[in-house]
């Protein structure tokens, strides 16, 4: 990374109402660096990106831009109006190269301009723009949708298109505002790989800490109008920030001690007013005018105490569902218990939200059943469908006509509740439409969590939340003593919160099935291939073939004599239900150990032994069921 700025600003100033966005702030983006911008929701992160992109201007400040700098910006808001289809929107990112190709055919072959254009086209592999476009469509899994109008896409699909348009332009400075929101792990992995090899500079705003740590080589924070910079990972940034605050606190303490001494001196000594002591009084005035650093407190996310659940909460048996010829579920079985904190992961459109809708009764399966305990009270909000009333105040949006919110056996005022989510009086009284995207996400979370419930379902709860709010949300969910389902692509969040993973994986081309395992996301990754291999063996052969081979007609063999159960097999069948119940109880006991919050920390070295024990218990249950079916089939054939 070269220490040459491609874009820099000094003495930036900007205020919106009473809120100070920049206060004589200075910031620079260096050539070739990967810079992550963090800060509270509403602190001004998106505003800075828009200023760099030339979409907004500060009230004052000196901005320096390298000559010829090309900037591409992926805005957080992807809902713009256009009649173009996906391919046409993506092609907008190739306008620069299209212009170069046009100029290349017009300028003299012996001119320096001709050589410069040729060098750019070679280095960016931009001689065939349609091939470049096809490659981007494939990488972003948009090829099958390329002729679809942009206006008809889902939020996640629109985000992929806008991201692709920015990336395909190969700018000198790439600005990404929350690029991973609503994207699946595979697409996020593609962005990570692209940015690692990207030759230009990149400034990104993200809450995804895995993504941040893998990409960023410097982190800057915007807080109270000033920038704080740290080279290194997010952990390095937190350590440096803590040290900076400790130094600030020490300096504030020293200043306060000095001021107390000086106040005593001024009060007791008339000589203080003599001319020779005016310098001392001036220093006192200067130090007393310095304000202590303004600190933003952490939010205290409040989840009402859940009502007690029994051991069995929701029992899913042989769940099957298809949309047309596409199978979403095929004999899916799972038993949710009161200790489960389940992370559901998978590509967009594979059936994650469909599963949630079937659990809550919003959608009925084609076959199978879902048995829900009488004590279960769902709190499920699909955040992509829940809307906030832009013209209401923040207070009214959460209050819903009441002034207090019940939290277990206690009650709290709406205003106090909102302050725990870091909304100050000015924001509480203001209208929703004036909030930033992140503040709206925090308001939505406050609105969701106040509903209580003892089976909490959160669909993409981390989108648009700032990193400090994410940390306290993780802590609140980790302490939540009831059943939890989280649909998320945030790998760090899944590791902090979940003790079980359900992953939708494509086990053979065109066949996606939900695979489950106890443990966090890292543990799932370690056993992922084994789970896929095991599931692949259960996929019907006809689903694995592109076209089945013709079956030769064979003569029907003569009927074999009817087989009867032996005495030993009769006794085996008589005891089978009890044997299965005992085997399932043993399996539940092992899975319960895996669900303990600190299990993977305490038993890291013994994991192969525990995995083998778990696999053996599952195999025993499967074998008993298979044997039961075999014996029952013999009786049925008699």
Coordinates of C-alpha atoms in Angstrom, one line a residue:
X1 CA 0.0 0.0 0.0
X2 CA 1.5 3.3 -1.0
X3 CA 1.3 6.3 1.2
X4 CA -0.2 8.4 -1.6
X5 CA -3.8 9.7 -1.1
X6 CA -6.2 9.3 -3.9
X7 CA -8.9 11.3 -2.0
X8 CA -8.4 13.5 1.1
X9 CA -10.2 16.2 3.0
X10 CA -9.2 18.7 5.7
X11 CA -11.3 20.8 8.1
X12 CA -14.6 19.2 7.0
X13 CA -17.7 20.7 8.6
X14 CA -21.3 19.7 8.3
X15 CA -24.3 19.8 10.6
X16 CA -27.8 18.5 10.0
X17 CA -30.1 20.3 12.4
X18 CA -28.5 20.1 15.9
X19 CA -26.5 17.0 14.9
X20 CA -22.8 17.6 14.1
X21 CA -21.7 15.2 11.3
X22 CA -18.2 16.6 10.8
X23 CA -16.4 19.0 13.2
X24 CA -13.2 20.3 11.5
X25 CA -12.5 16.6 10.6
X26 CA -9.7 15.3 8.4
X27 CA -9.6 12.0 6.5
X28 CA -7.7 10.4 3.6
X29 CA -8.0 7.3 1.4
X30 CA -4.6 6.0 0.3
X31 CA -3.7 4.4 -3.0
X32 CA -4.5 0.6 -3.0
X33 CA -5.7 0.4 0.6
X34 CA -8.7 -1.4 1.9
X35 CA -10.3 1.0 4.4
X36 CA -13.3 0.1 6.6
X37 CA -15.4 3.0 8.0
X38 CA -17.3 2.2 11.2
X39 CA -19.5 4.2 13.6
X40 CA -22.9 4.5 15.2
X41 CA -26.0 4.5 13.1
X42 CA -26.6 8.1 12.0
X43 CA -23.1 9.2 12.7
X44 CA -22.5 10.2 9.0
X45 CA -20.9 7.2 7.4
X46 CA -23.1 7.2 4.3
X47 CA -22.9 10.9 4.1
X48 CA -19.1 10.7 3.8
X49 CA -19.4 8.2 1.0
X50 CA -21.8 10.4 -0.8
X51 CA -19.4 13.4 -0.4
X52 CA -16.6 11.3 -1.9
X53 CA -18.8 10.2 -4.7
X54 CA -19.7 13.8 -5.5
X55 CA -23.4 13.3 -4.6
X56 CA -23.3 15.7 -1.6
X57 CA -21.2 18.6 -0.4
X58 CA -19.9 19.6 3.1
X59 CA -20.7 23.0 4.6
X60 CA -17.0 23.8 4.4
X61 CA -13.6 22.0 4.1
X62 CA -10.8 21.5 1.6
X63 CA -11.1 18.4 -0.6
X64 CA -8.3 17.0 -2.7
X65 CA -8.9 14.5 -5.5
X66 CA -6.2 12.8 -7.6
X67 CA -6.4 13.8 -11.3
X68 CA -8.4 11.4 -13.4
X69 CA -9.7 9.5 -10.3
X70 CA -12.5 7.1 -11.3
X71 CA -14.9 6.4 -8.5
X72 CA -17.7 3.7 -8.4
X73 CA -20.3 3.8 -5.6
X74 CA -22.6 1.0 -4.4
X75 CA -25.2 2.9 -2.4
X76 CA -27.0 1.4 0.5
X77 CA -30.4 2.3 -1.1
X78 CA -30.8 0.0 -4.1
X79 CA -34.4 0.8 -4.9
X80 CA -34.0 3.2 -7.8
X81 CA -36.5 3.5 -10.6
X82 CA -35.4 2.1 -14.0
X83 CA -37.1 0.2 -16.9
X84 CA -33.9 -1.7 -17.7
X85 CA -33.3 -5.4 -17.1
X86 CA -30.4 -6.9 -15.1
X87 CA -28.0 -7.1 -18.1
X88 CA -28.7 -3.5 -19.1
X89 CA -28.1 -2.2 -15.6
X90 CA -24.9 -4.1 -15.3
X91 CA -23.7 -2.8 -18.6
X92 CA -23.8 0.7 -17.2
X93 CA -20.7 -0.2 -15.3
X94 CA -18.8 -0.8 -18.6
X95 CA -19.5 2.7 -20.0
X96 CA -15.9 3.8 -19.3
X97 CA -14.4 0.8 -21.2
X98 CA -16.9 1.2 -24.0
X99 CA -15.7 4.8 -24.4
X100 CA -12.1 3.6 -24.5
X101 CA -12.8 1.0 -27.2
X102 CA -14.5 3.7 -29.2
X103 CA -11.5 6.1 -28.8
X104 CA -9.0 3.3 -29.5
X105 CA -10.3 3.0 -33.1
X106 CA -10.2 6.7 -33.7
X107 CA -6.7 7.8 -32.4
X108 CA -3.5 7.3 -34.3
X109 CA -1.8 4.0 -33.6
X110 CA 1.6 5.8 -33.1
X111 CA 0.2 8.2 -30.5
X112 CA 0.9 8.0 -26.7
X113 CA -2.9 8.0 -26.2
X114 CA -3.3 4.9 -28.3
X115 CA -0.6 3.1 -26.2
X116 CA -2.2 4.3 -22.9
X117 CA -5.7 3.0 -24.0
X118 CA -4.2 -0.3 -25.1
X119 CA -2.5 -0.8 -21.7
X120 CA -5.8 -0.1 -19.8
X121 CA -7.8 -2.5 -22.0
X122 CA -5.2 -5.2 -21.6
X123 CA -4.8 -4.8 -17.8
X124 CA -8.6 -4.9 -17.3
X125 CA -9.2 -7.6 -19.9
X126 CA -11.8 -5.3 -21.4
X127 CA -11.5 -6.0 -25.2
X128 CA -14.8 -8.1 -25.2
X129 CA -17.3 -6.3 -22.9
X130 CA -20.0 -8.9 -23.5
X131 CA -17.7 -11.7 -22.2
X132 CA -16.9 -9.5 -19.2
X133 CA -20.6 -9.0 -18.6
X134 CA -21.3 -12.7 -18.8
X135 CA -18.5 -13.5 -16.3
X136 CA -20.0 -11.1 -13.8
X137 CA -23.5 -12.5 -14.2
X138 CA -22.2 -16.0 -13.6
X139 CA -20.2 -15.0 -10.5
X140 CA -23.2 -13.2 -9.0
X141 CA -25.6 -16.1 -9.9
X142 CA -27.7 -13.7 -12.1
X143 CA -27.2 -15.4 -15.5
X144 CA -30.6 -17.1 -15.4
X145 CA -32.3 -13.8 -14.5
X146 CA -30.4 -11.5 -16.9
X147 CA -33.5 -10.5 -18.9
X148 CA -35.6 -9.8 -15.8
X149 CA -36.6 -6.2 -15.3
X150 CA -34.7 -4.7 -12.4
X151 CA -37.9 -3.3 -10.8
X152 CA -39.2 -6.9 -10.3
X153 CA -36.2 -8.2 -8.4
X154 CA -36.1 -8.9 -4.6
X155 CA -34.0 -6.7 -2.3
X156 CA -31.2 -9.2 -2.3
X157 CA -31.2 -9.6 -6.0
X158 CA -31.1 -5.8 -6.6
X159 CA -28.2 -5.5 -4.2
X160 CA -26.3 -8.1 -6.2
X161 CA -26.9 -6.2 -9.4
X162 CA -25.9 -2.8 -8.0
X163 CA -22.8 -4.4 -6.5
X164 CA -21.9 -6.1 -9.8
X165 CA -22.3 -2.7 -11.6
X166 CA -19.8 -1.1 -9.3
X167 CA -17.3 -4.0 -9.4
X168 CA -17.4 -4.5 -13.1
X169 CA -16.3 -0.9 -13.7
X170 CA -12.9 -1.6 -12.0
X171 CA -12.5 1.9 -10.6
X172 CA -9.5 3.6 -8.9
X173 CA -11.7 4.0 -5.8
X174 CA -14.5 1.6 -4.9
X175 CA -17.1 2.8 -2.4
X176 CA -19.3 0.1 -0.8
X177 CA -22.1 0.9 1.6
X178 CA -23.2 -2.3 3.5
X179 CA -22.3 -4.6 0.5
X180 CA -23.1 -7.9 2.3
X181 CA -26.7 -7.0 3.5
X182 CA -29.2 -9.7 2.3
X183 CA -26.4 -11.7 0.5
X184 CA -25.8 -15.4 1.0
X185 CA -22.4 -16.7 2.2
X186 CA -21.4 -17.8 -1.4
X187 CA -21.9 -14.3 -2.8
X188 CA -20.1 -12.7 0.1
X189 CA -17.2 -15.1 -0.5
X190 CA -17.1 -14.0 -4.1
X191 CA -16.9 -10.3 -3.0
X192 CA -14.1 -11.2 -0.6
X193 CA -12.1 -12.9 -3.3
X194 CA -12.6 -10.0 -5.7
X195 CA -11.5 -7.4 -3.2
X196 CA -8.4 -9.3 -2.2
X197 CA -7.2 -9.1 -5.8
X198 CA -8.7 -5.6 -6.5
X199 CA -5.9 -3.2 -7.6
X200 CA -7.6 0.0 -6.7
X201 CA -8.5 1.5 -3.3
X202 CA -11.6 0.5 -1.5
X203 CA -13.6 2.3 1.2
X204 CA -16.4 0.2 2.7
X205 CA -19.0 0.5 5.4
X206 CA -19.9 -2.9 6.9
X207 CA -21.2 -4.6 10.0
X208 CA -19.9 -8.0 9.0
X209 CA -16.9 -8.6 11.2
X210 CA -15.7 -11.7 9.3
X211 CA -15.8 -9.7 6.1
X212 CA -14.2 -6.7 7.8
X213 CA -11.3 -8.7 9.2
X214 CA -10.6 -10.5 5.9
X215 CA -10.6 -7.4 3.8
X216 CA -9.7 -4.3 5.7
X217 CA -6.1 -3.3 6.5
X218 CA -7.1 0.0 8.2
X219 CA -10.2 1.0 10.2
X220 CA -11.5 4.5 10.8
X221 CA -14.3 5.4 13.1
X222 CA -16.5 8.5 12.8
X223 CA -17.7 9.6 16.2
X224 CA -18.9 13.0 17.3
X225 CA -17.7 14.6 14.1
X226 CA -14.1 13.3 14.3
X227 CA -12.2 10.4 12.8
X228 CA -10.2 7.9 14.7
X229 CA -7.8 5.7 12.7
X230 CA -6.2 2.3 13.4
X231 CA -4.2 0.0 11.2
X232 CA -5.0 -3.7 11.6
X233 CA -8.0 -5.9 12.4
X234 CA -11.3 -5.0 14.2
X235 CA -9.8 -6.5 17.4
X236 CA -6.8 -4.2 17.0
X237 CA -9.1 -1.2 16.5
X238 CA -11.1 -2.0 19.7
X239 CA -7.8 -2.3 21.7
X240 CA -6.5 1.0 20.3
X241 CA -9.8 2.7 20.9
X242 CA -9.8 1.5 24.6
X243 CA -6.3 2.8 25.0
X244 CA -7.1 6.1 23.4
X245 CA -10.1 6.5 25.8
X246 CA -7.9 5.6 28.8
X247 CA -5.5 8.3 27.8
X248 CA -8.3 10.8 27.3
X249 CA -9.7 9.9 30.8
X250 CA -6.3 10.3 32.3
X251 CA -5.8 13.8 30.7
X252 CA -9.3 14.8 31.8
X253 CA -8.6 13.7 35.4
X254 CA -5.3 15.7 35.4
X255 CA -7.0 18.8 34.1
X256 CA -9.8 18.6 36.7
X257 CA -7.2 18.3 39.5
X258 CA -5.4 21.4 38.2
X259 CA -8.6 23.3 37.9
X260 CA -9.6 22.5 41.5
X261 CA -6.3 23.8 42.7
X262 CA -6.5 26.9 40.6
X263 CA -10.1 27.7 41.8
X264 CA -8.9 27.5 45.4
X265 CA -6.0 29.8 44.6
X266 CA -8.3 32.3 42.8
X267 CA -10.7 32.4 45.7
X268 CA -8.2 32.9 48.5
X269 CA -5.6 35.2 46.9
X270 CA -6.5 38.8 46.1
X271 CA -3.1 39.0 44.5
X272 CA -4.4 36.8 41.7
X273 CA -5.8 40.0 40.2
X274 CA -2.3 41.6 40.0
X275 CA -0.9 42.0 36.5
X276 CA 2.0 39.5 37.0
X277 CA -0.6 36.7 37.7
X278 CA -2.7 37.4 34.6
X279 CA -0.9 34.6 32.7
X280 CA -1.9 32.1 35.3
X281 CA -5.5 33.3 35.2
X282 CA -5.4 33.0 31.4
X283 CA -4.2 29.4 31.5
X284 CA -7.0 28.7 34.0
X285 CA -9.6 30.1 31.6
X286 CA -8.2 28.1 28.7
X287 CA -8.2 24.8 30.5
X288 CA -11.7 25.4 32.0
X289 CA -13.0 26.0 28.5
X290 CA -11.9 22.6 27.4
X291 CA -14.8 20.1 27.5
X292 CA -14.4 16.5 28.5
X293 CA -14.7 14.1 25.6
X294 CA -18.3 13.3 24.7
X295 CA -18.9 9.6 25.0
X296 CA -21.7 7.6 23.5
X297 CA -23.1 4.9 25.8
X298 CA -23.9 1.4 24.7
X299 CA -27.5 0.4 24.1
X300 CA -29.1 -2.1 26.5
X301 CA -31.3 -4.3 24.3
X302 CA -34.2 -5.5 26.4
X303 CA -35.9 -8.9 25.7
X304 CA -38.9 -9.5 27.9
X305 CA -38.5 -12.6 30.2
X306 CA -40.0 -15.5 28.2
X307 CA -42.7 -17.8 29.7
X308 CA -41.4 -21.2 30.6
X309 CA -41.4 -24.0 27.9
X310 CA -41.3 -27.7 28.3
X311 CA -38.6 -30.0 27.0
X312 CA -40.4 -30.6 23.7
X313 CA -41.4 -27.3 22.0
X314 CA -42.0 -28.0 18.2
X315 CA -41.8 -31.4 16.6
X316 CA -41.5 -31.6 12.8
X317 CA -42.2 -34.9 11.2
X318 CA -41.8 -35.9 7.6
X319 CA -42.3 -32.4 6.3
X320 CA -42.6 -32.1 2.5
X321 CA -43.3 -29.2 0.3
X322 CA -43.0 -28.4 -3.4
X323 CA -43.6 -25.4 -5.6
X324 CA -44.5 -26.9 -9.0
X325 CA -41.8 -29.4 -9.9
X326 CA -39.3 -27.9 -7.4
X327 CA -39.1 -29.7 -4.1
X328 CA -38.3 -27.4 -1.2
X329 CA -38.6 -30.1 1.6
X330 CA -38.7 -33.8 1.4
X331 CA -39.5 -35.7 4.6
X332 CA -37.7 -33.2 6.8
X333 CA -37.6 -34.1 10.5
X334 CA -36.5 -32.0 13.4
X335 CA -37.4 -31.5 17.1
X336 CA -37.0 -28.1 18.6
X337 CA -36.3 -27.9 22.4
X338 CA -36.2 -25.1 24.9
X339 CA -32.3 -24.9 24.8
X340 CA -32.0 -24.5 21.1
X341 CA -30.5 -21.4 19.6
X342 CA -30.6 -22.3 15.9
X343 CA -28.9 -20.5 13.1
X344 CA -30.4 -21.1 9.7
X345 CA -28.1 -20.5 6.7
X346 CA -28.2 -21.1 2.9
X347 CA -28.3 -19.3 -0.4
X348 CA -31.2 -16.9 -1.1
X349 CA -34.4 -18.6 -2.3
X350 CA -33.6 -22.2 -1.0
X351 CA -36.4 -22.3 1.6
X352 CA -35.2 -20.7 4.8
X353 CA -38.1 -18.2 5.1
X354 CA -40.5 -21.0 3.8
X355 CA -39.5 -23.1 6.8
X356 CA -40.2 -20.3 9.2
X357 CA -43.6 -19.7 7.6
X358 CA -44.6 -23.4 8.0
X359 CA -43.5 -23.4 11.7
X360 CA -45.7 -20.4 12.5
X361 CA -48.7 -21.7 10.4
X362 CA -48.5 -19.0 7.7
X363 CA -47.8 -21.7 5.1
X364 CA -49.1 -25.3 5.1
X365 CA -46.9 -28.3 4.0
X366 CA -47.9 -30.7 1.3
X367 CA -47.5 -33.6 3.7
X368 CA -46.1 -34.3 7.2
X369 CA -47.1 -32.5 10.4
X370 CA -45.8 -29.9 12.8
X371 CA -46.7 -30.5 16.5
X372 CA -46.5 -27.3 18.6
X373 CA -46.6 -27.4 22.4
X374 CA -49.5 -25.5 24.0
X375 CA -47.1 -23.2 25.9
X376 CA -45.3 -22.0 22.7
X377 CA -45.9 -18.3 21.8
X378 CA -44.0 -17.2 18.7
X379 CA -42.5 -13.8 18.1
X380 CA -41.7 -13.9 14.4
X381 CA -41.1 -10.8 12.3
X382 CA -39.9 -11.0 8.8
X383 CA -38.1 -7.7 8.7
X384 CA -38.2 -7.5 4.9
X385 CA -42.0 -7.2 5.1
X386 CA -42.5 -5.2 8.3
X387 CA -42.8 -1.5 7.5
X388 CA -42.4 1.6 9.6
X389 CA -44.7 4.5 9.3
X390 CA -42.5 7.3 8.0
X391 CA -44.8 10.0 9.2
X392 CA -45.1 8.8 12.8
X393 CA -42.8 9.9 15.5
X394 CA -40.3 7.3 16.9
X395 CA -42.3 7.4 20.2
X396 CA -45.7 6.6 18.5
X397 CA -44.2 3.9 16.3
X398 CA -43.1 1.9 19.3
X399 CA -45.8 2.9 21.8
X400 CA -48.8 1.9 19.7
X401 CA -51.1 3.9 21.9
X402 CA -49.7 2.9 25.3
X403 CA -47.2 4.6 27.6
X404 CA -45.7 1.6 29.3
X405 CA -44.2 -1.6 28.0
X406 CA -44.4 -4.8 30.1
X407 CA -41.0 -6.5 30.7
X408 CA -41.8 -9.7 32.5
X409 CA -43.1 -8.8 36.0
X410 CA -42.0 -5.1 35.6
X411 CA -43.1 -2.3 33.4
X412 CA -41.0 0.4 31.7
X413 CA -42.0 3.7 30.1
X414 CA -41.8 3.9 26.3
X415 CA -39.4 6.8 26.5
X416 CA -37.0 4.9 28.9
X417 CA -37.3 1.8 26.7
X418 CA -36.3 3.7 23.6
X419 CA -33.4 5.3 25.4
X420 CA -32.0 1.8 26.1
X421 CA -31.9 1.5 22.3
X422 CA -29.8 4.8 22.1
X423 CA -32.6 7.1 21.0
X424 CA -32.2 10.5 22.6
X425 CA -35.1 12.9 23.3
X426 CA -34.6 14.8 20.0
X427 CA -34.8 11.5 18.0
X428 CA -37.7 10.1 20.1
X429 CA -39.8 13.1 19.4
X430 CA -38.8 13.3 15.7
X431 CA -40.4 11.6 12.8
X432 CA -39.3 8.1 11.5
X433 CA -38.5 9.5 8.0
X434 CA -35.6 11.6 9.4
X435 CA -33.8 8.5 10.8
X436 CA -30.8 6.9 9.0
X437 CA -31.1 3.4 7.6
X438 CA -29.3 2.0 10.6
X439 CA -31.4 3.9 13.1
X440 CA -34.6 2.6 11.4
X441 CA -33.1 -1.0 11.8
X442 CA -32.6 -0.3 15.5
X443 CA -36.1 1.1 15.9
X444 CA -37.5 -2.0 14.1
X445 CA -35.6 -4.2 16.6
X446 CA -37.0 -2.3 19.5
X447 CA -40.5 -2.7 18.1
X448 CA -40.0 -6.5 17.5
X449 CA -38.4 -7.3 20.9
X450 CA -41.1 -5.6 23.0
X451 CA -43.6 -8.2 21.8
X452 CA -42.0 -10.8 24.0
X453 CA -42.8 -14.5 23.3
X454 CA -40.9 -17.6 24.2
X455 CA -40.0 -18.8 20.7
X456 CA -38.2 -15.9 19.1
X457 CA -37.6 -15.9 15.3
X458 CA -35.4 -13.2 13.8
X459 CA -35.0 -13.0 10.0
X460 CA -31.7 -11.2 9.1
X461 CA -31.6 -9.2 12.4
X462 CA -28.1 -7.9 11.8
X463 CA -28.8 -5.9 8.6
X464 CA -28.0 -2.2 8.9
X465 CA -27.1 -2.4 12.6
X466 CA -23.9 -0.7 13.7
X467 CA -21.2 -2.8 15.4
X468 CA -21.7 -1.6 19.0
X469 CA -25.5 -2.4 18.7
X470 CA -24.6 -5.8 17.2
X471 CA -22.4 -6.6 20.2
X472 CA -25.1 -5.9 22.7
X473 CA -27.7 -7.7 20.6
X474 CA -25.4 -10.8 20.7
X475 CA -25.1 -10.5 24.4
X476 CA -28.9 -10.2 24.9
X477 CA -29.6 -13.2 22.7
X478 CA -26.9 -15.3 24.3
X479 CA -28.6 -14.7 27.7
X480 CA -32.1 -15.4 26.3
X481 CA -33.4 -18.4 28.1
X482 CA -35.8 -19.9 25.5
X483 CA -35.9 -21.2 21.9
X484 CA -34.4 -18.9 19.3
X485 CA -34.1 -19.2 15.5
X486 CA -31.9 -16.7 13.6
X487 CA -31.7 -16.5 9.8
X488 CA -28.4 -14.8 9.1
X489 CA -25.4 -14.7 6.8
X490 CA -23.3 -13.0 9.5
X491 CA -20.8 -15.7 10.4
X492 CA -19.4 -13.9 13.5
X493 CA -23.0 -13.4 14.8
X494 CA -23.8 -17.1 14.3
X495 CA -20.7 -18.1 16.3
X496 CA -21.5 -15.8 19.2
X497 CA -25.2 -16.7 19.5
X498 CA -26.0 -20.2 18.1
X499 CA -25.6 -23.7 19.5
X500 CA -27.1 -25.5 16.5
X501 CA -27.0 -25.0 12.7
X502 CA -29.6 -25.9 10.0
X503 CA -27.9 -25.4 6.6
X504 CA -29.6 -25.6 3.2
X505 CA -27.0 -27.3 1.0
X506 CA -27.1 -28.4 -2.6
X507 CA -26.1 -32.1 -2.2
X508 CA -26.4 -32.9 -5.9
X509 CA -27.1 -30.5 -8.8
X510 CA -30.6 -29.1 -8.4
X511 CA -31.3 -30.9 -5.1
X512 CA -31.1 -28.7 -1.9
X513 CA -31.8 -30.2 1.5
X514 CA -31.6 -28.9 5.0
X515 CA -28.8 -30.4 7.0
X516 CA -28.6 -30.0 10.8
X517 CA -25.8 -30.4 13.4
X518 CA -25.3 -29.2 17.0
X519 CA -22.6 -26.6 17.4
X520 CA -21.7 -23.1 16.1
X521 CA -21.0 -22.0 12.6
X522 CA -17.3 -22.9 12.7
X523 CA -18.1 -26.4 13.9
X524 CA -20.6 -26.7 11.1
X525 CA -17.9 -25.8 8.6
X526 CA -15.6 -28.5 10.0
X527 CA -18.3 -31.3 9.4
X528 CA -20.0 -29.7 6.4
X529 CA -18.6 -32.1 3.8
X530 CA -19.4 -35.2 5.9
X531 CA -23.0 -34.0 6.3
X532 CA -23.3 -33.4 2.5
X533 CA -21.8 -36.9 1.7
X534 CA -24.3 -38.5 4.1
X535 CA -27.2 -36.7 2.6
X536 CA -26.1 -37.5 -0.9
X537 CA -26.5 -41.2 -0.1
X538 CA -30.2 -40.6 0.7
X539 CA -31.1 -38.8 -2.5
X540 CA -33.1 -41.0 -4.8
X541 CA -31.1 -42.1 -7.8
X542 CA -33.5 -40.6 -10.3
X543 CA -32.8 -37.1 -8.8
X544 CA -29.0 -37.7 -9.4
X545 CA -29.4 -38.5 -13.1
X546 CA -29.9 -35.9 -15.8
X547 CA -31.7 -38.5 -17.8
X548 CA -32.5 -42.0 -16.6
X549 CA -31.3 -44.9 -18.7
X550 CA -34.1 -47.0 -20.3
X551 CA -35.0 -49.9 -18.1
X552 CA -35.1 -53.3 -19.8
X553 CA -38.2 -55.3 -19.4
X554 CA -37.7 -58.5 -17.4
X555 CA -39.8 -61.5 -17.0
X556 CA -41.6 -61.5 -13.7
X557 CA -40.1 -64.2 -11.4
X558 CA -42.3 -66.8 -9.8
X559 CA -43.6 -65.9 -6.4
X560 CA -41.3 -67.1 -3.6
X561 CA -42.8 -68.8 -0.6
X562 CA -44.3 -66.5 2.0
X563 CA -41.7 -65.8 4.8
X564 CA -42.8 -65.7 8.4
X565 CA -41.2 -64.2 11.4
X566 CA -39.1 -66.5 13.6
X567 CA -39.8 -66.6 17.3
X568 CA -36.6 -64.5 17.9
X569 CA -37.8 -61.9 15.4
X570 CA -41.2 -61.8 17.0
X571 CA -39.6 -61.0 20.3
X572 CA -37.4 -58.4 18.7
X573 CA -40.4 -56.7 17.1
X574 CA -42.2 -56.8 20.5
X575 CA -39.4 -54.9 22.2
X576 CA -38.6 -52.6 19.2
X577 CA -40.6 -49.5 20.4
X578 CA -38.9 -49.5 23.8
X579 CA -35.5 -50.1 22.2
X580 CA -36.0 -47.1 19.9
X581 CA -37.2 -44.9 22.8
X582 CA -34.1 -45.8 24.8
X583 CA -31.8 -45.1 21.8
X584 CA -33.5 -41.7 21.1
X585 CA -33.2 -40.8 24.8
X586 CA -29.5 -41.6 24.7
X587 CA -29.1 -39.5 21.5
X588 CA -31.0 -36.6 23.0
X589 CA -28.7 -36.7 26.0
X590 CA -25.6 -36.5 23.8
X591 CA -27.1 -33.6 21.7
X592 CA -28.0 -31.7 24.9
X593 CA -24.3 -31.8 25.8
X594 CA -23.4 -30.3 22.4
X595 CA -26.0 -27.6 23.0
X596 CA -24.2 -26.4 26.2
X597 CA -22.9 -22.8 25.6
X598 CA -19.3 -23.6 26.5
X599 CA -19.2 -27.2 25.3
X600 CA -16.9 -26.5 22.3
X601 CA -14.5 -24.4 24.4
X602 CA -14.2 -27.0 27.2
X603 CA -13.9 -30.0 24.9
X604 CA -11.9 -28.7 21.9
X605 CA -9.3 -31.5 22.1
X606 CA -11.8 -34.3 22.6
X607 CA -14.1 -33.3 19.7
X608 CA -13.3 -36.3 17.5
X609 CA -14.3 -38.7 20.3
X610 CA -17.6 -36.8 21.0
X611 CA -18.4 -36.6 17.2
X612 CA -17.9 -40.4 16.9
X613 CA -20.1 -40.9 19.9
X614 CA -22.8 -38.7 18.4
X615 CA -22.6 -40.4 15.0
X616 CA -22.8 -43.8 16.6
X617 CA -25.9 -42.9 18.5
X618 CA -27.6 -41.5 15.4
X619 CA -26.6 -44.6 13.4
X620 CA -28.1 -46.8 16.1
X621 CA -31.5 -45.0 16.0
X622 CA -31.5 -45.1 12.1
X623 CA -30.7 -48.9 12.2
X624 CA -33.5 -49.6 14.7
X625 CA -36.0 -47.8 12.6
X626 CA -34.8 -49.6 9.4
X627 CA -35.0 -52.9 11.2
X628 CA -38.5 -52.1 12.5
X629 CA -39.7 -51.3 8.9
X630 CA -38.1 -54.6 7.7
X631 CA -39.9 -56.7 10.3
X632 CA -43.2 -54.9 9.6
X633 CA -42.8 -55.5 5.9
X634 CA -42.5 -59.2 6.5
X635 CA -45.7 -59.2 8.4
X636 CA -47.5 -57.1 5.7
X637 CA -46.4 -59.6 3.0
X638 CA -48.0 -62.6 4.8

